Short mmCIF file of C-alpha atoms in Angstrom, two decimals:
data_model
loop_
_atom_site.label_atom_id
_atom_site.label_comp_id
_atom_site.label_asym_id
_atom_site.label_seq_id
_atom_site.Cartn_x
_atom_site.Cartn_y
_atom_site.Cartn_z
CA MET B 1 -39.17 -24.07 -38.84
CA GLY B 2 -36.30 -26.33 -37.80
CA ALA B 3 -37.93 -29.55 -38.96
CA MET B 4 -38.28 -28.24 -42.51
CA SER B 5 -34.73 -27.05 -42.94
CA ALA B 6 -33.56 -30.67 -43.10
CA ARG B 7 -35.42 -31.18 -46.42
CA PRO B 8 -34.27 -29.52 -49.64
CA ASN B 9 -37.41 -27.50 -50.35
CA THR B 10 -38.24 -24.44 -52.39
CA GLU B 11 -39.01 -21.40 -50.31
CA ALA B 12 -42.55 -21.14 -51.70
CA ALA B 13 -43.34 -24.80 -50.92
CA ALA B 14 -41.94 -24.43 -47.40
CA GLN B 15 -44.06 -21.30 -46.92
CA GLN B 16 -47.15 -23.13 -48.13
CA ALA B 17 -46.49 -26.12 -45.85
CA GLU B 18 -46.05 -23.78 -42.91
CA ASN B 19 -49.33 -22.01 -43.69
CA THR B 20 -51.25 -25.30 -43.73
CA ALA B 21 -49.62 -26.68 -40.58
CA PRO B 22 -52.22 -26.91 -37.80
CA HIS B 23 -52.04 -24.36 -35.00
CA ARG B 24 -51.18 -25.90 -31.64
CA ALA B 25 -51.90 -24.70 -28.14
CA GLY B 26 -51.40 -26.24 -24.74
CA PHE B 27 -49.83 -26.21 -21.31
CA ALA B 28 -46.25 -26.93 -20.30
CA CYS B 29 -44.73 -26.83 -16.85
CA PHE B 30 -41.15 -26.66 -15.67
CA VAL B 31 -40.26 -28.87 -12.74
CA GLY B 32 -37.06 -29.30 -10.81
CA ARG B 33 -35.78 -28.96 -7.32
CA PRO B 34 -36.11 -25.51 -5.78
CA ASN B 35 -33.90 -22.86 -7.39
CA ALA B 36 -33.30 -24.82 -10.62
CA GLY B 37 -34.02 -21.76 -12.77
CA LYS B 38 -37.67 -22.47 -13.57
CA SER B 39 -39.07 -18.98 -13.03
CA THR B 40 -36.19 -17.29 -14.86
CA LEU B 41 -36.79 -19.58 -17.83
CA THR B 42 -40.51 -18.73 -17.84
CA ASN B 43 -39.69 -15.02 -17.91
CA ALA B 44 -37.14 -15.46 -20.72
CA LEU B 45 -39.64 -17.36 -22.88
CA VAL B 46 -42.49 -14.92 -22.31
CA GLY B 47 -40.16 -11.95 -22.69
CA GLN B 48 -41.58 -10.17 -19.66
CA LYS B 49 -41.35 -10.58 -15.93
CA VAL B 50 -44.31 -12.74 -14.88
CA ALA B 51 -43.02 -15.35 -12.43
CA ILE B 52 -41.29 -14.35 -9.22
CA THR B 53 -37.53 -14.97 -9.44
CA SER B 54 -35.38 -14.95 -6.35
CA ASN B 55 -32.05 -16.50 -5.46
CA ARG B 56 -33.75 -17.96 -2.41
CA PRO B 57 -35.19 -21.46 -2.92
CA GLN B 58 -38.91 -22.17 -2.42
CA THR B 59 -40.30 -18.79 -3.45
CA THR B 60 -42.89 -19.63 -6.12
CA ARG B 61 -46.18 -20.36 -4.43
CA HIS B 62 -48.79 -19.56 -7.02
CA THR B 63 -49.18 -21.37 -10.31
CA VAL B 64 -48.16 -18.41 -12.44
CA ARG B 65 -48.89 -18.96 -16.10
CA GLY B 66 -46.74 -17.21 -18.68
CA ILE B 67 -48.13 -17.19 -22.21
CA VAL B 68 -45.87 -17.44 -25.27
CA HIS B 69 -47.64 -16.32 -28.45
CA ARG B 70 -46.24 -17.68 -31.74
CA ASP B 71 -47.63 -17.83 -35.28
CA ASP B 72 -47.78 -21.63 -35.17
CA ALA B 73 -48.53 -22.22 -31.49
CA GLN B 74 -49.54 -20.79 -28.15
CA LEU B 75 -47.57 -22.13 -25.23
CA ILE B 76 -49.00 -21.61 -21.76
CA LEU B 77 -46.33 -22.04 -19.09
CA VAL B 78 -47.36 -23.14 -15.64
CA ASP B 79 -44.72 -22.38 -13.06
CA THR B 80 -45.01 -24.76 -10.10
CA PRO B 81 -43.25 -24.60 -6.74
CA GLY B 82 -40.17 -26.79 -6.46
CA LEU B 83 -40.96 -30.33 -5.32
CA HIS B 84 -39.24 -31.10 -2.01
CA LYS B 85 -39.56 -33.21 1.13
CA PRO B 86 -42.21 -31.28 3.09
CA ARG B 87 -41.54 -30.14 6.65
CA THR B 88 -44.71 -28.10 7.16
CA LEU B 89 -48.37 -28.12 6.15
CA LEU B 90 -47.52 -25.43 3.58
CA GLY B 91 -44.81 -27.71 2.16
CA GLU B 92 -47.29 -30.57 1.78
CA ARG B 93 -49.78 -28.30 0.02
CA LEU B 94 -47.09 -27.08 -2.37
CA ASN B 95 -46.18 -30.67 -3.29
CA ASP B 96 -49.86 -31.46 -3.94
CA VAL B 97 -50.02 -28.45 -6.25
CA VAL B 98 -47.02 -29.80 -8.17
CA ARG B 99 -48.43 -33.28 -8.71
CA THR B 100 -51.87 -31.97 -9.68
CA THR B 101 -50.24 -29.68 -12.24
CA TRP B 102 -48.15 -32.49 -13.75
CA ALA B 103 -51.29 -34.54 -14.33
CA GLU B 104 -52.95 -31.69 -16.25
CA VAL B 105 -50.26 -30.38 -18.61
CA ASP B 106 -49.30 -31.42 -22.17
CA VAL B 107 -45.50 -31.23 -21.76
CA ILE B 108 -43.23 -31.36 -18.70
CA GLY B 109 -39.80 -29.72 -18.74
CA PHE B 110 -37.42 -31.04 -16.08
CA CYS B 111 -34.92 -28.30 -15.15
CA LEU B 112 -31.46 -29.21 -13.93
CA PRO B 113 -28.79 -26.55 -13.29
CA ALA B 114 -25.61 -27.10 -15.32
CA ASP B 115 -23.39 -26.13 -12.38
CA GLN B 116 -24.73 -28.67 -9.86
CA LYS B 117 -24.31 -32.43 -9.85
CA LEU B 118 -27.41 -34.61 -10.19
CA GLY B 119 -28.44 -35.03 -6.57
CA PRO B 120 -30.97 -37.07 -4.58
CA GLY B 121 -33.53 -34.24 -5.00
CA ASP B 122 -33.28 -34.46 -8.81
CA LYS B 123 -33.52 -38.25 -8.77
CA PHE B 124 -36.58 -38.04 -6.52
CA ILE B 125 -38.31 -35.75 -9.06
CA VAL B 126 -37.30 -37.75 -12.16
CA LYS B 127 -38.53 -40.93 -10.48
CA GLU B 128 -41.90 -39.24 -9.93
CA LEU B 129 -41.88 -38.13 -13.59
CA ALA B 130 -41.17 -41.67 -14.78
CA GLY B 131 -44.53 -42.64 -13.28
CA ILE B 132 -46.38 -40.16 -15.52
CA LYS B 133 -46.52 -42.28 -18.66
CA LYS B 134 -48.35 -40.32 -21.36
CA THR B 135 -46.96 -36.81 -20.98
CA PRO B 136 -43.84 -36.02 -23.11
CA LYS B 137 -40.93 -34.98 -20.93
CA ILE B 138 -38.06 -32.65 -21.91
CA ALA B 139 -34.82 -32.34 -19.93
CA ILE B 140 -33.61 -28.73 -19.80
CA ILE B 141 -30.10 -28.03 -18.54
CA THR B 142 -30.30 -24.47 -17.17
CA LYS B 143 -27.64 -21.89 -16.17
CA THR B 144 -25.25 -23.08 -18.92
CA ASP B 145 -23.51 -19.68 -18.80
CA LEU B 146 -21.94 -20.83 -15.49
CA VAL B 147 -19.99 -23.83 -16.84
CA GLU B 148 -17.45 -24.88 -19.48
CA SER B 149 -18.58 -27.12 -22.36
CA LYS B 150 -16.96 -30.25 -20.84
CA ALA B 151 -19.02 -29.95 -17.63
CA LEU B 152 -22.12 -29.28 -19.72
CA ALA B 153 -21.53 -32.44 -21.80
CA GLU B 154 -21.18 -34.49 -18.59
CA GLN B 155 -24.48 -33.11 -17.29
CA LEU B 156 -26.25 -33.95 -20.58
CA LEU B 157 -24.97 -37.53 -20.37
CA ALA B 158 -25.94 -37.85 -16.69
CA VAL B 159 -29.54 -36.75 -17.28
CA SER B 160 -29.84 -39.08 -20.27
CA ALA B 161 -28.49 -42.03 -18.25
CA LEU B 162 -30.93 -41.32 -15.40
CA ALA B 163 -33.92 -41.69 -17.75
CA ASP B 164 -32.51 -44.96 -19.13
CA GLU B 165 -32.11 -46.24 -15.59
CA LEU B 166 -35.77 -45.43 -14.81
CA GLY B 167 -37.04 -46.95 -18.06
CA PHE B 168 -38.23 -43.92 -20.03
CA GLU B 169 -36.89 -41.59 -22.72
CA TRP B 170 -36.69 -37.79 -22.79
CA ALA B 171 -38.54 -36.33 -25.81
CA GLU B 172 -35.66 -33.80 -26.01
CA ILE B 173 -32.60 -32.79 -23.99
CA ILE B 174 -31.62 -29.14 -24.40
CA PRO B 175 -29.10 -26.78 -22.72
CA VAL B 176 -30.22 -23.16 -22.16
CA SER B 177 -29.11 -19.97 -20.47
CA ALA B 178 -32.08 -17.76 -19.67
CA VAL B 179 -29.77 -15.14 -18.13
CA LYS B 180 -27.73 -14.95 -21.32
CA ALA B 181 -30.93 -14.76 -23.36
CA GLU B 182 -32.05 -11.77 -21.31
CA GLN B 183 -28.73 -10.01 -21.84
CA GLU B 184 -28.79 -10.66 -25.56
CA ALA B 185 -32.44 -9.89 -26.16
CA GLY B 186 -31.60 -6.20 -26.44
CA ARG B 187 -28.91 -6.73 -29.07
CA ASP B 188 -29.41 -7.19 -32.79
CA SER B 189 -29.61 -10.90 -33.64
CA SER B 190 -26.62 -10.61 -36.02
CA ASP B 191 -24.55 -9.45 -33.06
CA ARG B 192 -25.21 -12.53 -30.89
CA SER B 193 -22.29 -14.66 -29.85
CA GLY B 194 -22.29 -17.96 -31.68
CA ASP B 195 -21.70 -20.31 -28.78
CA GLY B 196 -25.25 -21.69 -29.12
CA ARG B 197 -25.94 -21.32 -25.42
CA GLY B 198 -27.76 -17.97 -25.35
CA ALA B 199 -31.03 -16.45 -26.49
CA GLY B 200 -31.28 -18.74 -29.51
CA GLN B 201 -31.45 -21.71 -27.16
CA VAL B 202 -34.47 -20.27 -25.37
CA ASP B 203 -36.17 -19.78 -28.77
CA LEU B 204 -35.15 -23.31 -29.73
CA LEU B 205 -36.76 -24.60 -26.53
CA ALA B 206 -40.07 -23.03 -27.62
CA ASP B 207 -39.55 -24.61 -31.09
CA LEU B 208 -39.14 -28.05 -29.50
CA ILE B 209 -42.12 -27.72 -27.15
CA ALA B 210 -44.57 -26.40 -29.77
CA PRO B 211 -44.89 -29.65 -31.84
CA LEU B 212 -45.58 -31.63 -28.64
CA LEU B 213 -48.74 -29.59 -27.94
CA PRO B 214 -52.20 -30.70 -29.09
CA GLU B 215 -53.75 -29.14 -32.20
CA SER B 216 -55.90 -26.28 -30.98
CA PRO B 217 -56.76 -22.65 -31.71
CA PRO B 218 -55.19 -20.11 -29.31
CA LEU B 219 -56.61 -20.45 -25.79
CA TYR B 220 -55.86 -16.86 -24.75
CA PRO B 221 -56.15 -13.48 -26.52
CA GLU B 222 -53.01 -12.24 -28.30
CA GLY B 223 -52.01 -9.58 -25.75
CA ASP B 224 -52.29 -11.73 -22.63
CA LEU B 225 -49.03 -12.70 -20.91
CA THR B 226 -50.49 -14.42 -17.87
CA ASP B 227 -53.89 -15.33 -16.48
CA GLU B 228 -52.94 -14.62 -12.87
CA PRO B 229 -55.21 -11.96 -11.35
CA GLU B 230 -53.36 -8.65 -11.20
CA MET B 231 -53.59 -8.45 -7.41
CA VAL B 232 -51.80 -11.81 -7.10
CA MET B 233 -49.03 -10.72 -9.45
CA VAL B 234 -48.62 -7.41 -7.60
CA ALA B 235 -48.37 -9.34 -4.31
CA GLU B 236 -45.69 -11.59 -5.85
CA LEU B 237 -43.64 -8.59 -7.03
CA ILE B 238 -43.76 -7.05 -3.54
CA ARG B 239 -42.80 -10.40 -2.02
CA GLU B 240 -39.87 -10.76 -4.38
CA ALA B 241 -38.55 -7.31 -3.43
CA ALA B 242 -39.03 -8.13 0.28
CA LEU B 243 -37.00 -11.34 -0.11
CA GLU B 244 -33.96 -9.64 -1.60
CA GLY B 245 -31.04 -9.46 0.76
CA VAL B 246 -32.79 -10.75 3.88
CA ARG B 247 -31.37 -13.44 6.08
CA ASP B 248 -31.75 -17.08 5.16
CA GLU B 249 -34.39 -17.88 7.74
CA LEU B 250 -36.94 -15.43 6.37
CA PRO B 251 -38.09 -16.52 2.84
CA HIS B 252 -40.71 -19.02 3.93
CA SER B 253 -41.96 -16.66 6.60
CA ILE B 254 -43.04 -13.90 4.20
CA ALA B 255 -46.50 -13.70 2.62
CA VAL B 256 -47.98 -10.64 0.92
CA VAL B 257 -51.68 -9.84 0.59
CA VAL B 258 -52.87 -6.91 -1.53
CA GLU B 259 -55.86 -5.55 0.39
CA GLU B 260 -57.04 -3.19 -2.33
CA MET B 261 -56.13 -1.59 -5.64
CA LEU B 262 -58.18 1.53 -6.43
CA PRO B 263 -57.76 4.30 -9.01
CA ARG B 264 -57.23 7.60 -7.15
CA GLU B 265 -60.34 9.74 -7.49
CA ASP B 266 -60.28 13.32 -8.84
CA ARG B 267 -57.27 12.61 -11.11
CA PRO B 268 -57.34 13.93 -14.70
CA ALA B 269 -57.70 11.13 -17.31
CA ASP B 270 -54.17 11.73 -18.66
CA LYS B 271 -52.61 11.52 -15.16
CA PRO B 272 -54.08 8.43 -13.49
CA LEU B 273 -52.74 7.09 -10.19
CA LEU B 274 -53.45 3.67 -8.71
CA ASP B 275 -53.49 3.35 -4.93
CA ILE B 276 -52.29 -0.07 -3.77
CA HIS B 277 -52.55 -1.06 -0.11
CA ALA B 278 -50.68 -4.25 0.81
CA ASN B 279 -49.67 -6.11 3.96
CA VAL B 280 -46.41 -8.02 4.31
CA TYR B 281 -47.00 -10.88 6.80
CA ILE B 282 -44.25 -12.51 8.83
CA GLU B 283 -44.46 -15.23 11.51
CA ARG B 284 -42.77 -13.66 14.52
CA PRO B 285 -42.48 -10.16 15.99
CA SER B 286 -38.68 -10.53 16.00
CA GLN B 287 -38.74 -10.66 12.17
CA LYS B 288 -40.41 -7.28 11.90
CA GLY B 289 -37.16 -5.38 12.39
CA ILE B 290 -35.44 -7.36 9.64
CA ILE B 291 -38.11 -6.44 7.10
CA ILE B 292 -38.48 -2.81 8.16
CA GLY B 293 -34.75 -2.16 8.59
CA PRO B 294 -33.02 0.67 10.50
CA LYS B 295 -35.30 3.76 10.47
CA GLY B 296 -37.60 2.00 8.01
CA LYS B 297 -35.01 2.08 5.22
CA ARG B 298 -35.43 -1.54 4.09
CA LEU B 299 -39.18 -1.36 3.80
CA LYS B 300 -38.83 1.88 1.85
CA ASP B 301 -36.40 0.16 -0.56
CA VAL B 302 -38.83 -2.75 -0.94
CA GLY B 303 -41.58 -0.26 -1.82
CA THR B 304 -39.44 1.63 -4.34
CA LYS B 305 -38.17 -1.51 -6.07
CA SER B 306 -41.53 -3.30 -6.27
CA ARG B 307 -43.34 -0.12 -7.34
CA LYS B 308 -41.16 0.12 -10.47
CA HIS B 309 -41.99 -3.49 -11.44
CA ILE B 310 -45.70 -2.99 -10.66
CA GLU B 311 -45.85 0.16 -12.80
CA ALA B 312 -44.18 -1.70 -15.67
CA LEU B 313 -46.66 -4.58 -15.28
CA LEU B 314 -49.81 -2.45 -15.05
CA GLY B 315 -48.67 0.42 -17.28
CA THR B 316 -49.82 3.09 -14.84
CA PRO B 317 -48.25 5.21 -12.05
CA VAL B 318 -48.74 3.66 -8.62
CA PHE B 319 -48.85 4.84 -5.01
CA LEU B 320 -47.84 1.87 -2.88
CA ASP B 321 -48.77 1.72 0.81
CA LEU B 322 -46.97 -1.14 2.62
CA HIS B 323 -47.52 -2.39 6.18
CA VAL B 324 -45.72 -5.20 8.02
CA LYS B 325 -47.91 -7.47 10.18
CA VAL B 326 -47.32 -10.57 12.29
CA ALA B 327 -49.42 -13.69 11.54
CA LYS B 328 -48.11 -16.09 14.18
CA ASP B 329 -46.79 -19.40 12.74
CA TRP B 330 -48.99 -19.00 9.65
CA GLN B 331 -47.25 -21.80 7.74
CA ARG B 332 -48.58 -24.39 10.20
CA ASP B 333 -52.05 -22.98 10.71
CA PRO B 334 -54.73 -24.06 8.16
CA LYS B 335 -56.92 -21.04 8.94
CA GLN B 336 -54.06 -18.58 8.39
CA LEU B 337 -52.99 -20.43 5.23
CA ARG B 338 -56.50 -19.99 3.79
CA LYS B 339 -56.54 -16.33 4.73
CA LEU B 340 -53.20 -15.78 3.00
CA GLY B 341 -54.41 -17.48 -0.16
CA PHE B 342 -52.99 -21.01 0.09
#
């Protein structure tokens, strides 16, 4: 481990020390304004797609936990919605979810994109973080693949200065590129570019978080990647596919509910098929055409794209039945919000 390499130590002694080091396990969450790269980072660390990622802000609604299994630690990642100034009842509920989560985790990672200046939204979040005294806080500069090293250095200094100004200290400040990590994950480690901003940085992030967790045996079985119910994850994958390429006004207006997931009867054991029936809810009849597309082409594309991800997640062939329904102004209606799982 990194901490040991600083001491001249024989390999055997280092091995022994590592074997006696206590196992740690705990929860970490990534915070940041919407679209700061939190979900992408979760997926890069877990090594599998678990949190919804979209280039539209405000898309993560459920607290999706990704689980990173290591020999020395188990890191459970809680992916919260972006904190923002709420304009609707849904917005207020999302902010409550964020604050509740912060109070319950062992480490908080503040995500700031390398290619965007520190703005009022970031300062608002860091100010809130400064009020949470006991929890260690890490600053993570994301999307470093988008900037030159000079701009990156300026961002690192800016985030450090902001903590000073608010009277606290980051436990660590680290630059990462989750996108680069994903691209390089398939290549042999000896072939990785040595700019220190790729996959190694995502691994290093896990190395830095692990010692900040409490001593504990693993909290989840080895194979688990998330504790979200499968139906919720399937709904998120459909929602992500539905969000791609639609107009700007639609993201907040889409909710997906999986009505049922049933194994198809009379299928031979070696050729199972899972029937999934799901409804895509929008707020106004006029939005229906946008989702369905000319001659139903868009909805068909949504089905094809999400089916591939669902099959990869569940490891079984899937028949996906999608319907688009209108739930009038659901974001402002407490009854509708409950029905749609918020």
